Coordinates of C-alpha atoms in Angstrom, one line a residue:
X97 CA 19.8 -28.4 -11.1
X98 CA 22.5 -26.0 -9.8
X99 CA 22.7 -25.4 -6.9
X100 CA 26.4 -23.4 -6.3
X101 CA 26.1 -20.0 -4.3
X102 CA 28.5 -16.7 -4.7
X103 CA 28.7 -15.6 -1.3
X104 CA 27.0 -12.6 0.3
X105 CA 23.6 -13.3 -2.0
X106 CA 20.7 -12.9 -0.8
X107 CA 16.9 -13.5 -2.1
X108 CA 15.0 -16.5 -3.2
X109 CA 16.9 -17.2 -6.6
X110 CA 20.2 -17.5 -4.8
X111 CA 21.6 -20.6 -6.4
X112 CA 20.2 -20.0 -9.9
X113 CA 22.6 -19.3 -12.1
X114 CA 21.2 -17.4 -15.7
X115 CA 23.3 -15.9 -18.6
X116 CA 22.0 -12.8 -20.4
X117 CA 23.7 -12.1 -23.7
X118 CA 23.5 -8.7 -23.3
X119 CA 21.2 -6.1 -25.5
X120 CA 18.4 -3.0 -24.8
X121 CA 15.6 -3.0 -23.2
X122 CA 12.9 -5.5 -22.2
X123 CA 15.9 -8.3 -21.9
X124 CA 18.4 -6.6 -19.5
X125 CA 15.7 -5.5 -17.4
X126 CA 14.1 -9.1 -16.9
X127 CA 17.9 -10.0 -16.0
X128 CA 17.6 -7.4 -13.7
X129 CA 15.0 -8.1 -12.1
X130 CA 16.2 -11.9 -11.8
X131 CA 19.6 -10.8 -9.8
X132 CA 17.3 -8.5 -8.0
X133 CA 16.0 -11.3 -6.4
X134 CA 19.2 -13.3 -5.6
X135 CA 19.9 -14.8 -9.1
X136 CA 23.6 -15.2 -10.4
X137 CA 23.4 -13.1 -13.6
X138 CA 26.5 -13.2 -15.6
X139 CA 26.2 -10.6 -18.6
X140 CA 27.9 -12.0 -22.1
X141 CA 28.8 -8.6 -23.8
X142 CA 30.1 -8.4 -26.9
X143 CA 33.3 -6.7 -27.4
X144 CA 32.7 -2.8 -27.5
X145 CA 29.6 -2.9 -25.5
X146 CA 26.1 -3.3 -25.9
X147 CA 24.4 -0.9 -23.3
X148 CA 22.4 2.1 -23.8
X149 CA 24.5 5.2 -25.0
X150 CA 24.7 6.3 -21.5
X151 CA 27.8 5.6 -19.1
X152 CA 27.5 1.9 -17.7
X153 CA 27.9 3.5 -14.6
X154 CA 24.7 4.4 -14.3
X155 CA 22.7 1.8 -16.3
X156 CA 20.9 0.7 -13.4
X157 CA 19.8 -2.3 -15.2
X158 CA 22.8 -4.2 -15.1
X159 CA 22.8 -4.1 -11.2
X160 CA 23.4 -6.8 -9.2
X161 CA 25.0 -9.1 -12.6
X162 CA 28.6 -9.8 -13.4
X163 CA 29.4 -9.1 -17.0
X164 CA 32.5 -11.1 -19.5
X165 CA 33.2 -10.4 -22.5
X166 CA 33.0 -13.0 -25.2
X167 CA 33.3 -12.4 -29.1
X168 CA 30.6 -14.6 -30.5
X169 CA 32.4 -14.1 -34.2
X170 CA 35.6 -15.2 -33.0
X171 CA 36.3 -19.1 -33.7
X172 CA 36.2 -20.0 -30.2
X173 CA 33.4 -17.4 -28.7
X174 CA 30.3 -19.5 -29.4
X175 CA 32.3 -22.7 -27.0
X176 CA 32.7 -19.6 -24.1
X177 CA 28.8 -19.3 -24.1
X178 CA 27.9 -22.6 -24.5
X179 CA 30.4 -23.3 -21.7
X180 CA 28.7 -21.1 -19.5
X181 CA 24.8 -22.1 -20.5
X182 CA 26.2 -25.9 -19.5
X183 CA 26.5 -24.5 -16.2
X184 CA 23.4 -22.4 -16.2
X185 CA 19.8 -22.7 -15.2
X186 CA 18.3 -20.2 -17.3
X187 CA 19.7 -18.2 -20.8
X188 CA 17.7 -14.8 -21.6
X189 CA 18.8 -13.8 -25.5
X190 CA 16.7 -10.6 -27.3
X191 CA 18.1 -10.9 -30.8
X192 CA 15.8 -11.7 -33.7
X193 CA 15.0 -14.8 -34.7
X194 CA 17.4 -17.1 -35.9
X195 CA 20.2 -14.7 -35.2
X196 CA 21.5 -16.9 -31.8
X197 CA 21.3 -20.2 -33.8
X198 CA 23.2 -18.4 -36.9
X199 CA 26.0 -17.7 -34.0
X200 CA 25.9 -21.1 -33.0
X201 CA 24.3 -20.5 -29.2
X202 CA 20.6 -21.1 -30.1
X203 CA 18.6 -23.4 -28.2
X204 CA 19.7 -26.7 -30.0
X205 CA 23.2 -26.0 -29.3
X206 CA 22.5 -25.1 -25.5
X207 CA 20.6 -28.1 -25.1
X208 CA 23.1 -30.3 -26.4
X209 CA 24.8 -29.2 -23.4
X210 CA 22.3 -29.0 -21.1
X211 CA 19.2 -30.8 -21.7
X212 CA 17.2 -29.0 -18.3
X213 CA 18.3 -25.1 -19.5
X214 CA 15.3 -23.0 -19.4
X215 CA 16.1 -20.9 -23.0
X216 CA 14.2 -17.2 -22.7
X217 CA 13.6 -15.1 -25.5
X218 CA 13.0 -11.6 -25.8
X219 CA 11.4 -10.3 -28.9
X220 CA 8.8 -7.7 -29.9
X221 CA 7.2 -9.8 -32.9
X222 CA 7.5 -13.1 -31.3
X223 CA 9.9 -16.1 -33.0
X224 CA 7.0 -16.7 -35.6
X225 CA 4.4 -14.8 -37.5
X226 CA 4.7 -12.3 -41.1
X227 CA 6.7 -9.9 -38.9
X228 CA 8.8 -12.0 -36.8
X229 CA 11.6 -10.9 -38.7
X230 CA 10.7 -6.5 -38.7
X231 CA 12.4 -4.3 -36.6
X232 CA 10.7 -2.6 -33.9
X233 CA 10.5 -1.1 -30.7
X234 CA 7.9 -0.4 -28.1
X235 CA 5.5 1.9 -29.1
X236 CA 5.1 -0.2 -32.2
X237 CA 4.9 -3.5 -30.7
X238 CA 2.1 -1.8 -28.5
X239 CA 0.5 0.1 -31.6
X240 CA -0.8 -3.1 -32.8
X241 CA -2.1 -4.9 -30.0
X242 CA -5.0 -2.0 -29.5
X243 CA -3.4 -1.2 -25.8
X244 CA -1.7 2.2 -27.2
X245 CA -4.6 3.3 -29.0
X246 CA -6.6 3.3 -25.5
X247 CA -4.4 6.2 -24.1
X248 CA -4.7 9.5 -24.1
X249 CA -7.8 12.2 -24.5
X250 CA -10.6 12.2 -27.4
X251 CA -9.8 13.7 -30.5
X252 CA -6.1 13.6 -29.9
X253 CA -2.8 11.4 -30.9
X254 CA -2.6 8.5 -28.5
X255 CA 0.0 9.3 -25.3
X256 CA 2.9 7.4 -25.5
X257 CA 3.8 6.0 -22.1
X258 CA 7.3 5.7 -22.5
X259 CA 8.2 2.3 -23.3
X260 CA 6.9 0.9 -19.8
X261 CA 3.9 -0.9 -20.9
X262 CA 5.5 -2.7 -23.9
X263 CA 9.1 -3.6 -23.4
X264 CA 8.9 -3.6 -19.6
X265 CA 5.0 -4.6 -18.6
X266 CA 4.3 -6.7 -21.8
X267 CA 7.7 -8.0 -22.5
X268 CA 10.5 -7.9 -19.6
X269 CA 8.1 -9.2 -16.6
X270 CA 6.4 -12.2 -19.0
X271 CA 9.7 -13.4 -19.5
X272 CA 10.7 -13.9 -16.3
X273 CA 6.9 -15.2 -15.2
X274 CA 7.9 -17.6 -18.4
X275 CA 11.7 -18.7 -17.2
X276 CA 10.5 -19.0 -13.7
X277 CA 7.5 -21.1 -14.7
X278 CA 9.9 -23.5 -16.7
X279 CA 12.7 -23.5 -14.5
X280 CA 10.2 -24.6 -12.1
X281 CA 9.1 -27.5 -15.0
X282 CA 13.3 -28.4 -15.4
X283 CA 13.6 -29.3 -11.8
X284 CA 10.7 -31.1 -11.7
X285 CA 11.3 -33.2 -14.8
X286 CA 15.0 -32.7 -16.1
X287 CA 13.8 -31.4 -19.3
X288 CA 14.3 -27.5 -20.5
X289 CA 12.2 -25.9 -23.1
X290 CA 12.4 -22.5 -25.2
X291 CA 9.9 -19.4 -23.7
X292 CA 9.2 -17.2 -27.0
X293 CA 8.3 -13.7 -24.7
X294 CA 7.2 -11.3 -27.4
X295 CA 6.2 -8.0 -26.9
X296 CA 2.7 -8.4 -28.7
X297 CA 1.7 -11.3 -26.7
X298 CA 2.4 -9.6 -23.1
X299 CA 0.5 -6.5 -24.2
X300 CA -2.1 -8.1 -25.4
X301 CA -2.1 -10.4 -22.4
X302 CA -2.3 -7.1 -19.9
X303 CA -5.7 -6.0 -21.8
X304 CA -7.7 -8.9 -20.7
X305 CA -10.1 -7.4 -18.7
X306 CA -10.7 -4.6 -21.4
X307 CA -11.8 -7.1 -24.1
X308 CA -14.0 -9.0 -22.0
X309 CA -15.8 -5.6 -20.9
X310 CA -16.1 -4.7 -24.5
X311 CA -17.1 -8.5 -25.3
X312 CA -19.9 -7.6 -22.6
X313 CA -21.0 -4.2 -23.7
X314 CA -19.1 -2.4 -20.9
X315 CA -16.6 -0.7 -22.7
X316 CA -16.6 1.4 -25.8
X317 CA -14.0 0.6 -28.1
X318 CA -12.4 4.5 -28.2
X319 CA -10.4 6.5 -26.3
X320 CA -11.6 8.8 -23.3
X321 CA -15.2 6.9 -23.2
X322 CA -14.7 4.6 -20.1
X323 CA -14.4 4.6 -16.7
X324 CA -11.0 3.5 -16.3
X325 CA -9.7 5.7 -19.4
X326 CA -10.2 9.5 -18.5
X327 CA -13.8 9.0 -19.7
X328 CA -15.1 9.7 -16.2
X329 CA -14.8 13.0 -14.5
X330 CA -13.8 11.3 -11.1
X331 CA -11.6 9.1 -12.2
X332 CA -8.4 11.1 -14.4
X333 CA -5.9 14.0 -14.0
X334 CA -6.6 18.2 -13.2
X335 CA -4.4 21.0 -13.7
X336 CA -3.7 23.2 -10.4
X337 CA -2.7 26.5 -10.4
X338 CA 0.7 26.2 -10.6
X339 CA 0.8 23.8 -13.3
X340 CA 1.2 20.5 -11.0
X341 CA -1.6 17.8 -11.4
X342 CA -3.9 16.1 -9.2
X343 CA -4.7 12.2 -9.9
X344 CA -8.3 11.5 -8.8
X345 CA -9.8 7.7 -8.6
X346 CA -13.1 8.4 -6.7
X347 CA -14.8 5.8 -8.5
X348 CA -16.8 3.4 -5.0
X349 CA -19.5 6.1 -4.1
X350 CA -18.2 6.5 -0.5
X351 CA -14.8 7.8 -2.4
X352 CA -16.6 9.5 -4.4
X353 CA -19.0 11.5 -1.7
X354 CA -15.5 12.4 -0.2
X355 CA -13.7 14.2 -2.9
X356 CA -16.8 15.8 -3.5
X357 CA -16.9 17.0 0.2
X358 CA -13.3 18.2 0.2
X359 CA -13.2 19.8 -3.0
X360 CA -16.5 21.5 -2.5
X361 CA -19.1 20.4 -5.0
X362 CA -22.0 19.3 -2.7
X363 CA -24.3 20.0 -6.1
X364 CA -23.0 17.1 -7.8
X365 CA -23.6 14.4 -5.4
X366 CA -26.1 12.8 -8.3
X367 CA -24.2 13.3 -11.1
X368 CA -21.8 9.7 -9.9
X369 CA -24.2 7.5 -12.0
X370 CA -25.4 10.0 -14.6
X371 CA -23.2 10.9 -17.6
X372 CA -25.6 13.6 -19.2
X373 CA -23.8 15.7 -16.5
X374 CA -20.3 14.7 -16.5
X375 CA -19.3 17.4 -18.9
X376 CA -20.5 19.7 -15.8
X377 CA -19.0 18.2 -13.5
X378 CA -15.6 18.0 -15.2
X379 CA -15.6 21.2 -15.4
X380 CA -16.6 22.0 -12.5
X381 CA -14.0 19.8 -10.9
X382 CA -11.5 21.6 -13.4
X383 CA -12.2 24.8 -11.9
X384 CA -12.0 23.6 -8.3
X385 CA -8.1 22.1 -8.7
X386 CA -7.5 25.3 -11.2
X387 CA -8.1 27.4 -7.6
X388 CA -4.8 26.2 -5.3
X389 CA -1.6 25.2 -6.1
X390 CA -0.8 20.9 -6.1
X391 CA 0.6 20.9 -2.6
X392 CA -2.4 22.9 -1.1
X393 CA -4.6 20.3 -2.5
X394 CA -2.1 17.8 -1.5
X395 CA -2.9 19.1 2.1
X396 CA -6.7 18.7 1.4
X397 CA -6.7 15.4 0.8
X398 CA -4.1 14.2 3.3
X399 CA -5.1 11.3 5.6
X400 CA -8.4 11.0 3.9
X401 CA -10.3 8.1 1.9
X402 CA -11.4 10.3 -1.5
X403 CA -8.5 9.1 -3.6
X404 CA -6.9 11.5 -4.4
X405 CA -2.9 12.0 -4.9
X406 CA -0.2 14.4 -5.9
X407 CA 1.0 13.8 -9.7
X408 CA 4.9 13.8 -9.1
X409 CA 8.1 13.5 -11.8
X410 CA 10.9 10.8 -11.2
X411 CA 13.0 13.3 -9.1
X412 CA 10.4 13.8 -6.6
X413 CA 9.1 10.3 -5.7
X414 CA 11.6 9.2 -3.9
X415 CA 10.8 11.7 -1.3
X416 CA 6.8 11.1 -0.6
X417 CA 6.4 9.9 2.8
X418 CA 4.9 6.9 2.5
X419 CA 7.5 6.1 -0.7
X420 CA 10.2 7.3 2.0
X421 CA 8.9 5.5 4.8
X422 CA 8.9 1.9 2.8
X423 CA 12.1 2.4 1.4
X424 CA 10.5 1.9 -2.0
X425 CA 13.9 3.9 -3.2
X426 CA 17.5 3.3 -2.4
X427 CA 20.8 5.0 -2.9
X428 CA 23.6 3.1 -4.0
X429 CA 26.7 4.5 -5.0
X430 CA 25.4 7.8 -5.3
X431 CA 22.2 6.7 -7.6
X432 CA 18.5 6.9 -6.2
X433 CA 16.9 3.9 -7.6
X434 CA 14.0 1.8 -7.1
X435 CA 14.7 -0.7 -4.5
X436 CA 14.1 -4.5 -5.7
X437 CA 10.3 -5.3 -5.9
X438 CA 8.2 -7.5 -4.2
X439 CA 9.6 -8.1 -1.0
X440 CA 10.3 -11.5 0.5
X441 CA 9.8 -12.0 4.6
X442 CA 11.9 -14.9 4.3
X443 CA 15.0 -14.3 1.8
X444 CA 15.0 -10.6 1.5
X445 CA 16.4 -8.7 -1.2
X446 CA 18.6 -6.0 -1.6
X447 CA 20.9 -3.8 -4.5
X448 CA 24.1 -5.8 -3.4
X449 CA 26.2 -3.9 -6.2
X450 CA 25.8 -1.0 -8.6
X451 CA 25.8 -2.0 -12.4
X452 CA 28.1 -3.9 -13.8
X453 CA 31.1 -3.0 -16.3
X454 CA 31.6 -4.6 -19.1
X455 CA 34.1 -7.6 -18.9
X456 CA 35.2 -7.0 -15.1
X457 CA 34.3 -9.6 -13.6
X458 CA 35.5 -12.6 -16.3
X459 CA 38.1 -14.0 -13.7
X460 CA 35.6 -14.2 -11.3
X461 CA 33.0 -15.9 -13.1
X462 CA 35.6 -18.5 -14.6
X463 CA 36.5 -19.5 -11.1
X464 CA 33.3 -19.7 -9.6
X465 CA 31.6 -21.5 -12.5
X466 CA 34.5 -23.4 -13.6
X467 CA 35.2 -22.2 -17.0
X468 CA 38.5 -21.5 -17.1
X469 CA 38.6 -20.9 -20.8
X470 CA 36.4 -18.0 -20.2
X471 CA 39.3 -15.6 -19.2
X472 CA 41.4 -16.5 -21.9
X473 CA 42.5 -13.9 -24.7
X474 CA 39.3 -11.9 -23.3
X475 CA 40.3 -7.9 -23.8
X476 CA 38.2 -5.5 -22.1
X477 CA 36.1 -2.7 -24.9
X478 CA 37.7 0.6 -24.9
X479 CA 35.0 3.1 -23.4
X480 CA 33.7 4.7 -20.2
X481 CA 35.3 2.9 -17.0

């Protein structure tokens, strides 16, 4: 079990020490959201870079880690990372199967270094399975599972909604419930294991409820049917007049007496329970929000129990009150970002530093986890500083 600290950490994974070889997607944000909460991530790029084709300045994923630079097809870079994952607590890879043990840093060759190493992977297909070996990404992975074919209005193309409920929902958080589950395992019996996180099984995992309405007869197996789906007039999205939207989730019938109240529909008070008239009263609804622009009807609602709430973009959130009031948003060197999530009464958290750059810190990590080899003949990629 480690248990070295790098100084000026804070939250309740200070001590763990994880390696991230470094990709896209689901995998740099789970090793985000492990330094978020006090973990020592270092991130193994490859030389070059491995980030999204944005500058790493702003690739807000990589907060609060320390990258180095190893070439894993150089003689000696598969002995940096399985120096490092000796020291380690937890390894997080997202290449495809086999691809880490063709390298020589698969979970064999970790273990023979360090029997208790919690080994996380990062997949879409999983490490097994006809398409194991397919590429992918997100809206495929979620395309399967039936979750993506429950969004969106009747008649149309499923919404795609972005890729937050399959690489980030379904894939990044289940890792890190997996690593933290067997790290948990490790310290209590010595002994390390692989978690196989693959997209599929996340996704799936989030629909639970859904299948064991439809199991019950509760919910129809189709878009914009349901209560929970658009399918109900109090419980979706309107239009206002100036193009904005209104989220409404009036579903209790005290809510739903409410947003009746305030939006002036006193003639549909009956119609809760009785879905020969929801057509009416969607429209009806419709042509209420269609009257007044988002903020009026922002106004409206205010301070009251109907459920009802403004529809904002990324650029405005950060500035609703109660958003604003939390702190649920930080600036750090000049970026608004979400500030880390949950919150801890005992070992807060906090963004410590703004994301890392490839290969900057190597010295540092070789002296603080004792791998001096690490900073040997390592050159830093050419590219955005």
């Amino acid at each position: 079990m480690t248990t070295a600290t790098t100084p000026g950490r804070h939250g309740p994974l200070t001590g763990v020490r994880v390696v991230e070889l470094a990709g896209i997607g689901p995998g740099p944000f789970a090793a985000m959201l492990l330094a978020d909460l006090g973990a020592d991530v270092v991130q193994v790029c490859r030389p070059g870079g491995s980030a999204l084709s944005i500058d790493p300045a702003y690739d807000i994923t990589n907060r609060n880690k320390r990258s180095v630079v190893v070439d894993l097809k150089a003689p000696d870079g598969p002995a940096r990372v399985l120096d490092l994952a000796a020291r380690a607590d937890i390894l997080v890879e997202g290449n495809r199967p086999g691809v880490a043990e063709r390298l020589g840093v698969g979970p064999a060759d970790c273990h023979a270094r360090n029997p208790a190493l919690v080994y996380g992977r990062m997949t879409g297909w999983g490490q097994d399975g006809p398409l194991a070996q397919r590429a992918g990404h997100d809206i495929a992975y979620i395309a399967v599972t039936g979750t993506l074919g429950l969004i969106g209005e009747p008649g149309r193309p499923p919404a795609v909604p972005a890729n937050l409920l399959g690489d980030y929902a379904g894939g990044a958080l289940y890792l890190v419930v997996g690593v933290l589950a067997a790290l948990h395992h490790a310290r209590a019996t010595g002994t390390g294991q692989v978690v196989d996180a693959a997209i599929v099984d996340g996704t799936s995992h989030l629909a639970a409820m859904l299948h064991g309405m439809t199991a019950a007869g509760g919910w129809q197996d189709r878009r914009g049917a349901n209560l929970l789906d658009g399918g109900c007039p109090y419980y979706g999205t309107y239009e206002t007049a100036d193009g904005g939207y209104m989220a409404v989730g009036a579903l209790e019938p005290q809510f739903y007496d409410r947003f009746l109240d305030l939006l002036g529909l006193p003639d549909f008070a009956d119609a809760r329970k009785d879905w020969t008239r929801w057509g009416d009263l969607r429209e009806a609804v419709a042509a209420r929000f269609k009257s007044r622009s988002r903020d009026e009807w922002t106004a409206v609602f205010e301070g009251t129990d109907a459920c009802v709430a403004p529809v904002l973009s990324l650029r405005e959130a950060p500035h609703h009150p109660h958003l604003a009031a939390r702190g649920t948003f930080t600036d750090h060197d000049g970026i608004t970002q979400p500030a880390p999530a949950p919150r801890f009464s005992a070992t807060p958290t906090a963004v410590r530093t703004g994301p890392a750059r490839p290969g900057t810190d190597t010295a540092a990590v070789a002296r603080d986890w004792d791998v001096p080899d690490l900073s040997k003949d390592q050159e830093l990629p050419k590219g955005p500083r």
